[in-house]
mmCIF file of C-alpha atoms and ligand atoms in Angstrom:
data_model
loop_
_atom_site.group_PDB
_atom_site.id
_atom_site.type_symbol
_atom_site.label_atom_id
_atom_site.label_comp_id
_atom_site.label_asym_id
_atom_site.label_seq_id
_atom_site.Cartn_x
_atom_site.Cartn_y
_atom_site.Cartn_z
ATOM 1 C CA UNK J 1116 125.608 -13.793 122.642
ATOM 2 C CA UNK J 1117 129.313 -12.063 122.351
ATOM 3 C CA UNK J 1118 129.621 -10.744 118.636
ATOM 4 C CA UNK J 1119 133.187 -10.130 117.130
ATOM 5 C CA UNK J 1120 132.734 -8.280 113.913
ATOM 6 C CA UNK J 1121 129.545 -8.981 113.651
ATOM 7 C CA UNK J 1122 130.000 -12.726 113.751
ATOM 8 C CA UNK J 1123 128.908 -14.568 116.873
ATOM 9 C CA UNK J 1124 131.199 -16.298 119.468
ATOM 10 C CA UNK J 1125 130.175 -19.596 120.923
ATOM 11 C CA UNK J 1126 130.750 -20.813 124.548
ATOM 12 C CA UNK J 1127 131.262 -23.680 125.777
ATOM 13 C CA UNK J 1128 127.852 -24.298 126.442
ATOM 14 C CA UNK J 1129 126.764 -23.615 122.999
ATOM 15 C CA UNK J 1130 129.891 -25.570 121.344
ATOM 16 C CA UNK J 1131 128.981 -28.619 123.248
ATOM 17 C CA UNK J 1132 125.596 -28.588 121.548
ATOM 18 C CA UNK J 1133 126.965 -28.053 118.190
ATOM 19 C CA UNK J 1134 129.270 -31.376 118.799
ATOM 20 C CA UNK J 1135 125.937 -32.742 119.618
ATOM 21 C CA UNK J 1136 124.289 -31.885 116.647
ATOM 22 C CA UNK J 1137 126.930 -32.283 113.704
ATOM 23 C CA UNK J 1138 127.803 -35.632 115.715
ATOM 24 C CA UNK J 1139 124.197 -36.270 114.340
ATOM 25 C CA UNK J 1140 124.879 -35.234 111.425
ATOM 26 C CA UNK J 1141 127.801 -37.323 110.469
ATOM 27 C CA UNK J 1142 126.378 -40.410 111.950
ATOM 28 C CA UNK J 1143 123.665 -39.745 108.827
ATOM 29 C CA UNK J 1144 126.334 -39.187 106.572
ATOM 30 C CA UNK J 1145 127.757 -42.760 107.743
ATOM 31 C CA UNK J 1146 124.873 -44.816 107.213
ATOM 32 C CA UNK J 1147 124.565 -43.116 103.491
ATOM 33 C CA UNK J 1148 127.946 -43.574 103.040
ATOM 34 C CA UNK J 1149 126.630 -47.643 103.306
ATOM 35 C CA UNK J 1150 123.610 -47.286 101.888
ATOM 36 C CA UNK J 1151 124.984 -45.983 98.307
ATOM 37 C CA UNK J 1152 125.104 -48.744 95.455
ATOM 38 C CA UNK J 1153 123.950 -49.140 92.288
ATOM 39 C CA UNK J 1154 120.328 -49.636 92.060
ATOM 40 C CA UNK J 1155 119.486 -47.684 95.081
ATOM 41 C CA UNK J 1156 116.919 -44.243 94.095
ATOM 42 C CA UNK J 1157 117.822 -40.949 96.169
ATOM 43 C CA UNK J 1158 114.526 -40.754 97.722
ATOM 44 C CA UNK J 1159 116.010 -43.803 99.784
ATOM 45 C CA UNK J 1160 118.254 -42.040 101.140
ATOM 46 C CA UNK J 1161 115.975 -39.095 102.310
ATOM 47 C CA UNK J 1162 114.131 -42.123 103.938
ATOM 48 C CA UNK J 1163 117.235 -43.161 105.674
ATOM 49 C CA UNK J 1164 117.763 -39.571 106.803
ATOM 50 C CA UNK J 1165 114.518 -38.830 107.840
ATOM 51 C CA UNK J 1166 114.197 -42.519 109.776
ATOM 52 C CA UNK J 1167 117.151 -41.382 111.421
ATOM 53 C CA UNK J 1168 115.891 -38.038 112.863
ATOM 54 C CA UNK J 1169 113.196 -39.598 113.908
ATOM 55 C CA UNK J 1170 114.902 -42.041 116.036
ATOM 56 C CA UNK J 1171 117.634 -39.441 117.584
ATOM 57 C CA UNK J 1172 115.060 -37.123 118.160
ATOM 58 C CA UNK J 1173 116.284 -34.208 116.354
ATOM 59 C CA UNK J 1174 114.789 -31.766 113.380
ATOM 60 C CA UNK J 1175 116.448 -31.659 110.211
ATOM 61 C CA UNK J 1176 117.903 -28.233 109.348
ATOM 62 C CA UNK J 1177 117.023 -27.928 105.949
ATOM 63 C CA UNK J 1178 113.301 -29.369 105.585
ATOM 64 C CA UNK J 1179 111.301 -26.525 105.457
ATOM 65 C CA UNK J 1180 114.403 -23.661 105.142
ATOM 66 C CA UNK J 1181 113.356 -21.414 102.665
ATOM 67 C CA UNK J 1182 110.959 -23.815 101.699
ATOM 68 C CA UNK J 1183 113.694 -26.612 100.603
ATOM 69 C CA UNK J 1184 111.020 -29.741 100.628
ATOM 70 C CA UNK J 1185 113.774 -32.255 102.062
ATOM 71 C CA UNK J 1186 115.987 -33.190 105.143
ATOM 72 C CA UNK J 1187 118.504 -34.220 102.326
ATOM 73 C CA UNK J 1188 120.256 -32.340 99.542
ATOM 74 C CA UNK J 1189 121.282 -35.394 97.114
ATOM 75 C CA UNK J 1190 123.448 -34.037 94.224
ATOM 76 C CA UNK J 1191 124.461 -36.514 91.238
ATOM 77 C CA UNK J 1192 127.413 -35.797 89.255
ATOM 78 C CA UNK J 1193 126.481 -32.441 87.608
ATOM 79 C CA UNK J 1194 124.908 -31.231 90.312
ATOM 80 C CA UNK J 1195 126.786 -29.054 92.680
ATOM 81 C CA UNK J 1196 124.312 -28.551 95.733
ATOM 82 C CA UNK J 1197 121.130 -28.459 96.724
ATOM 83 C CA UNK J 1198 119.228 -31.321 94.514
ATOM 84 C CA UNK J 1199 116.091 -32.595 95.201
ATOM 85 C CA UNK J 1200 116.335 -36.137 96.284
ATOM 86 C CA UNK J 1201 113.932 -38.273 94.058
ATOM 87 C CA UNK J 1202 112.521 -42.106 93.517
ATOM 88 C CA UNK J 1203 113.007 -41.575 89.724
ATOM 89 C CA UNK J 1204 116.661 -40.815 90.456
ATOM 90 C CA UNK J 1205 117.869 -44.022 90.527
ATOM 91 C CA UNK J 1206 122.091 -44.252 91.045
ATOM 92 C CA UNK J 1207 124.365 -46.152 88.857
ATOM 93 C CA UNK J 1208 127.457 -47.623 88.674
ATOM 94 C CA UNK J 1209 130.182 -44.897 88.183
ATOM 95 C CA UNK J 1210 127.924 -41.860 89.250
ATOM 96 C CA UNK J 1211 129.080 -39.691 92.206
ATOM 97 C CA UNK J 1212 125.932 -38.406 94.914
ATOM 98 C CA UNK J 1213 126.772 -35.329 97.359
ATOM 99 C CA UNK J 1214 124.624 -35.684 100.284
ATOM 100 C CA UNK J 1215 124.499 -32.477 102.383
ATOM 101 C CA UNK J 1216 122.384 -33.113 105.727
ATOM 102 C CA UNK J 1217 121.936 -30.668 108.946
ATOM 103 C CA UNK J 1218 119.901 -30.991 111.640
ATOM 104 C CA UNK J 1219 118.941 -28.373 114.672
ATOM 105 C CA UNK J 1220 119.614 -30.065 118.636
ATOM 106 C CA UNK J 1221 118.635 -27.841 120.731
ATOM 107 C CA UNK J 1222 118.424 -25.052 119.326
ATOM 108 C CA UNK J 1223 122.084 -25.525 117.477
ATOM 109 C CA UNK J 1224 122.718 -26.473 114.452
ATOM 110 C CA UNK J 1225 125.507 -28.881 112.595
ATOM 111 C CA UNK J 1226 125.943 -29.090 108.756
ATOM 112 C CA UNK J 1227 128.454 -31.582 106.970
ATOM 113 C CA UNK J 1228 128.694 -33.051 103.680
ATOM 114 C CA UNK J 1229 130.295 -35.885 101.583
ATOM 115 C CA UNK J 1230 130.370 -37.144 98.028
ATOM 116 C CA UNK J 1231 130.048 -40.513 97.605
ATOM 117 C CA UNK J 1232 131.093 -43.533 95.387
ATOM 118 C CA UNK J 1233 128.285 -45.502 93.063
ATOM 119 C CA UNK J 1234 130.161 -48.194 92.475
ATOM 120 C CA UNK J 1235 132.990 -48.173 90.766
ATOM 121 C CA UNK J 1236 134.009 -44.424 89.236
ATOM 122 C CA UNK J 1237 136.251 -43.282 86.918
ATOM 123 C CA UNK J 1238 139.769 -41.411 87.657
ATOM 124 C CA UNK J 1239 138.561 -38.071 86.984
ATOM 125 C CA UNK J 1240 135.952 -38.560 89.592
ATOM 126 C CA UNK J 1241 138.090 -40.554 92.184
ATOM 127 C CA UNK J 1242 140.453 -37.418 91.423
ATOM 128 C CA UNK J 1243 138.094 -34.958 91.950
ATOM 129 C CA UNK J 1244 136.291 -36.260 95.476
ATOM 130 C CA UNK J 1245 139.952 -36.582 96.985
ATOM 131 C CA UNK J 1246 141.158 -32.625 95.949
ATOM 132 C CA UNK J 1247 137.745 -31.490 96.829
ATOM 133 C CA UNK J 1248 138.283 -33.085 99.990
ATOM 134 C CA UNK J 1249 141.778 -32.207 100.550
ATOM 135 C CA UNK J 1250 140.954 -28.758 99.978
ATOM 136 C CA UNK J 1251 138.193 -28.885 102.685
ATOM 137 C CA UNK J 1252 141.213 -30.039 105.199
ATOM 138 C CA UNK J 1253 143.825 -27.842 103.684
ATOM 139 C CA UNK J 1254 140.515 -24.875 104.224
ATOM 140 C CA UNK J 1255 139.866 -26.277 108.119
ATOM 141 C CA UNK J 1256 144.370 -26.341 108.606
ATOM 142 C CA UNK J 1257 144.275 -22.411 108.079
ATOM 143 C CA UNK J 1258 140.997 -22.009 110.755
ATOM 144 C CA UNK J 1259 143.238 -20.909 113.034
ATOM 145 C CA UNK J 1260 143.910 -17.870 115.589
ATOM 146 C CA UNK J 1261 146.348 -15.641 114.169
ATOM 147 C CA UNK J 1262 145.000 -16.263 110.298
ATOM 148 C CA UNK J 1263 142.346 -13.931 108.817
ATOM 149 C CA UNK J 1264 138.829 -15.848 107.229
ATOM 150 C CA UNK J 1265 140.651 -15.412 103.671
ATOM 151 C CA UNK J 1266 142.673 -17.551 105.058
ATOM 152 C CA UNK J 1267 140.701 -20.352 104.604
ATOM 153 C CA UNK J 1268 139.461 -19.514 101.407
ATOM 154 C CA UNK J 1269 142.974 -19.065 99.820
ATOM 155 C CA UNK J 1270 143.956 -22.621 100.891
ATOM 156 C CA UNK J 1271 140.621 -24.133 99.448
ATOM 157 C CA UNK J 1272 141.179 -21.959 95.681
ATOM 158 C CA UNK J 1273 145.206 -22.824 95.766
ATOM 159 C CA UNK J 1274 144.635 -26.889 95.862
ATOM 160 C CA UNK J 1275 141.782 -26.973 93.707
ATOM 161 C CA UNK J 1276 143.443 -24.818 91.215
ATOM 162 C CA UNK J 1277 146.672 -26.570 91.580
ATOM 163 C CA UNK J 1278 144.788 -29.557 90.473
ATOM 164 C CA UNK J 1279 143.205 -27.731 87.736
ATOM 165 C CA UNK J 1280 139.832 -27.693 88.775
ATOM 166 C CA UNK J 1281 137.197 -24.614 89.308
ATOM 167 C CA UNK J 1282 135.782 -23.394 92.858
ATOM 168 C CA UNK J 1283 131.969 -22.763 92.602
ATOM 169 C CA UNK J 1284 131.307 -18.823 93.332
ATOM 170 C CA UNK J 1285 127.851 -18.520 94.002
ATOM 171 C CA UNK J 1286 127.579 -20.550 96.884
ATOM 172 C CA UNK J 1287 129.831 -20.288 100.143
ATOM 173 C CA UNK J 1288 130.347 -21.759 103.053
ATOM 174 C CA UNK J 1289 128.637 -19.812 106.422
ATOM 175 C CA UNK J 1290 129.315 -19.196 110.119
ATOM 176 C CA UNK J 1291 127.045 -22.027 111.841
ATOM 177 C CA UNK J 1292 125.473 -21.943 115.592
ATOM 178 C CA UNK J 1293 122.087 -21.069 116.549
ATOM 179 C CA UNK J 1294 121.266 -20.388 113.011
ATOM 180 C CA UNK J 1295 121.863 -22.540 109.893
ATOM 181 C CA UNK J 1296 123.823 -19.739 108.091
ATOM 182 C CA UNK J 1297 125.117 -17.233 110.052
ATOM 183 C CA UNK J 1298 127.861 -14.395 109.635
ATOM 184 C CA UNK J 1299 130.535 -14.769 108.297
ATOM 185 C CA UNK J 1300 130.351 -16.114 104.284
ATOM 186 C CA UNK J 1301 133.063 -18.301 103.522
ATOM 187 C CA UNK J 1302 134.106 -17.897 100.448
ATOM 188 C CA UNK J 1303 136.507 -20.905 98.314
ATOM 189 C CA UNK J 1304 138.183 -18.014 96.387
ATOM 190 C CA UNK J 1305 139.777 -14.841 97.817
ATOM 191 C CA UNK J 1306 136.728 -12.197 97.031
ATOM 192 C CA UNK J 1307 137.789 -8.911 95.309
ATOM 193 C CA UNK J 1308 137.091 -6.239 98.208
ATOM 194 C CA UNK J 1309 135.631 -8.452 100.689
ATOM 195 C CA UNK J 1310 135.049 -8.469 104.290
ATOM 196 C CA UNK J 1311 138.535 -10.345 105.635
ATOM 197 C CA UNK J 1312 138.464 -10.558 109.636
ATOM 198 C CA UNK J 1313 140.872 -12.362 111.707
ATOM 199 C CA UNK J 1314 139.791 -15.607 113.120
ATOM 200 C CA UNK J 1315 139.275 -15.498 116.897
ATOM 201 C CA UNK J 1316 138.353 -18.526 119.321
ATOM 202 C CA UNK J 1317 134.911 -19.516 119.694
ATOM 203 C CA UNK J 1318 133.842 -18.919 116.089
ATOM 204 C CA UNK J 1319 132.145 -21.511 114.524
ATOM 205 C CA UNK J 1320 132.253 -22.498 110.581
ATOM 206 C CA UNK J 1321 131.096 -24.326 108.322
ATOM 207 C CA UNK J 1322 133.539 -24.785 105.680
ATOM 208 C CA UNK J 1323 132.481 -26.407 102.390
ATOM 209 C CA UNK J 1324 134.281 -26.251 99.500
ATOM 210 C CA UNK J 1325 132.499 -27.156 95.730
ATOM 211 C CA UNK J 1326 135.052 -28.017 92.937
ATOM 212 C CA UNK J 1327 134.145 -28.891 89.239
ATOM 213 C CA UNK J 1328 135.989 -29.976 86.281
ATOM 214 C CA UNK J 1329 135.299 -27.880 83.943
ATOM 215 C CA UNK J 1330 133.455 -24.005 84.154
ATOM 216 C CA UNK J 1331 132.263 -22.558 87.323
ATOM 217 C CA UNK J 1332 129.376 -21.501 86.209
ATOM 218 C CA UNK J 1333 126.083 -22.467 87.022
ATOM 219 C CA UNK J 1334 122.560 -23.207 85.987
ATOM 220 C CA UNK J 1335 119.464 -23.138 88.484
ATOM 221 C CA UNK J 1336 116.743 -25.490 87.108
ATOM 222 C CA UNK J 1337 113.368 -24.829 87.510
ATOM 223 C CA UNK J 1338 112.580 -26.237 90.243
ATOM 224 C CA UNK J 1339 114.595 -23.211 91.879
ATOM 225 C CA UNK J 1340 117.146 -25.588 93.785
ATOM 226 C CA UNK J 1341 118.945 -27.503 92.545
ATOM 227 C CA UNK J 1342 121.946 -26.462 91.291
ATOM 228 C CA UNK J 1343 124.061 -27.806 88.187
ATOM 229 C CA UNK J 1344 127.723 -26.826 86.405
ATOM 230 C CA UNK J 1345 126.761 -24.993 83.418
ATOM 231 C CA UNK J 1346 128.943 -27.292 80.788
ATOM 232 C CA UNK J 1347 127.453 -30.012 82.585
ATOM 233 C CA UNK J 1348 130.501 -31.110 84.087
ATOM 234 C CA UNK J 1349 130.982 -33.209 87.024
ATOM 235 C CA UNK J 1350 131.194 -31.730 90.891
ATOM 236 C CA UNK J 1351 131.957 -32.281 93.935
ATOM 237 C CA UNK J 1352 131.217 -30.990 97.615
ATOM 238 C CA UNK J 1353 132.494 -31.826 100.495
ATOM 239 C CA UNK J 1354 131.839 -29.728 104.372
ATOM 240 C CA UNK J 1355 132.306 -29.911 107.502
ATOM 241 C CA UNK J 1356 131.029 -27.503 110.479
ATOM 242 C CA UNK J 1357 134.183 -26.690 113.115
ATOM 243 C CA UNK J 1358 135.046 -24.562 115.728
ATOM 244 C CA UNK J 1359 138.179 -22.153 116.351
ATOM 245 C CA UNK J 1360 139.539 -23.131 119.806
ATOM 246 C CA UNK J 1361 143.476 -22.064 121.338
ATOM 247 C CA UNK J 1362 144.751 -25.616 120.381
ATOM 248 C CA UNK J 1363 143.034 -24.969 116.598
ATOM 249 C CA UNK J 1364 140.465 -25.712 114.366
ATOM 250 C CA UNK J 1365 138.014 -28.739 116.161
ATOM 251 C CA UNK J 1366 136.090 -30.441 113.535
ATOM 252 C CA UNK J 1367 132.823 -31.340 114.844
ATOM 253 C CA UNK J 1368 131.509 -33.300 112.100
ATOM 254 C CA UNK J 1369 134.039 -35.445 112.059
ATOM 255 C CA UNK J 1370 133.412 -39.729 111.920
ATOM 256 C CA UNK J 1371 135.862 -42.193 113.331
ATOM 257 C CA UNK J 1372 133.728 -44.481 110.949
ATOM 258 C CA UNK J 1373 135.192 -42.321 107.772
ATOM 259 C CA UNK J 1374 138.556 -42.465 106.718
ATOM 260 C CA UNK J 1375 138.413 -40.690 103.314
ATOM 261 C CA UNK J 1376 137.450 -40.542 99.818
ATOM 262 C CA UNK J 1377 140.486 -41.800 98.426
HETATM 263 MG MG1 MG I 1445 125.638 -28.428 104.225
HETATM 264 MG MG1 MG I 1446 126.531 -25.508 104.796
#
């Protein structure tokens, strides 16, 4: 596979499975996106995932990657990534739910995520979801030839901090194609001294910017996962996996069935 800076170019070929597989993906993330409500525990919505796989055919990406137990990352309210969906986690009115899914179709993988509405939520929320999500499209907007990767991560950290919110630091987003998380890391802040290329055709990314209210910091429980804001203050996450093409950024996680947050 052609490199560029170390970070692999797609062909067609490979693209093509990639709109396969996040196409997969976001079909998930639509039948969550119905599935959330009041009452409902987390654990059903691994089910739903994993029913889901089943049915397409296709491996989830995470189960079993670096020993994460689930096809699902479910993360309520203080939770930025990775939590451990649960039957004792059951969702209430006002709470927010992240649900990150991947799967692998032949051999190439897609990677999207969306926070979701319990119920009704309250401003700051509703506020939160729709920068967090207009900073993933303002992020996607500068995946274009002629920009550098920082690119993209100084369009995510301008909006959210516009907005006066915090980007998460320890995690980034990740090149995506034959392997979950690939070369290049994309950062949602400008990195002192980092490694800036420019964007050429036939990358692929998966762009995922993670916003919180209050402190950027963050706690690791125990069970080594699942990742909370340190002042325990609400997040949100929202990714999609595209590719750089002449004509500009193609999402390929994108959902004619999903028109927003807001
Ligand atoms: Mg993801
Ligand atoms: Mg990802």
């Amino acid at each position: 596979m052609k490199k560029f800076r170390g970070v692999y170019i797609k062909n067609e070929n490979e693209i093509a499975k990639m709109r396969i597989a996040n196409g997969m993906v976001s079909r998930v993330l639509d039948a969550l996106g119905e599935a959330v409500k009041p009452g409902i525990s987390t654990m059903f919505l691994e089910d739903i995932a994993q029913e889901m796989c089943r049915k397409m055919k296709v491996r989830p990406a995470f189960q079993g990657y670096c020993g994460f137990p689930f096809a699902l990352c479910c993360s309520v309210n203080e939770t930025i990534v990775h939590g451990f969906p649960s039957k004792d986690r059951i969702l209430k009115e006002g709470d927010i739910v992240s649900c990150d899914m991947g799967v692998c179709y032949e051999g190439f993988y897609g990677d999207s995520a969306r926070t979701f509405f319990v119920g009704e939520v309250s401003e700051e929320a509703k506020k939160l979801c729709k920068v967090t999500e207009e900073c993933l499209h303002n992020g996607i907007a500068a995946a274009t030839i002629g920009n550098s990767l920082y690119d993209i991560s100084a369009a995510v950290q301008r909006h959210a901090e516009k907005n006066g919110y915090h980007v998460i630091r320890n995690f980034v987003g990740h090149g995506i194609g034959a392997s979950l998380h690939e070369k290049p890391e994309v950062p949602n802040f400008v990195p002192m001294g980092g490694n800036n290329i420019p964007l050429q055709e036939g990358m692929a990314l998966a762009i995922e910017p993670m916003l919180a209210v209050g402190t950027y910091e963050v706690t690791i429980l125990p069970d080594k996962w699942t990742a909370n804001t340190k002042d325990g203050s609400l997040a949100g996450h929202f990714e999609h996996s595209i590719v750089i093409t002449s004509d500009g950024p193609e999402i390929l996680s994108l959902s004619s069935n999903y028109t927003g947050t807001c």
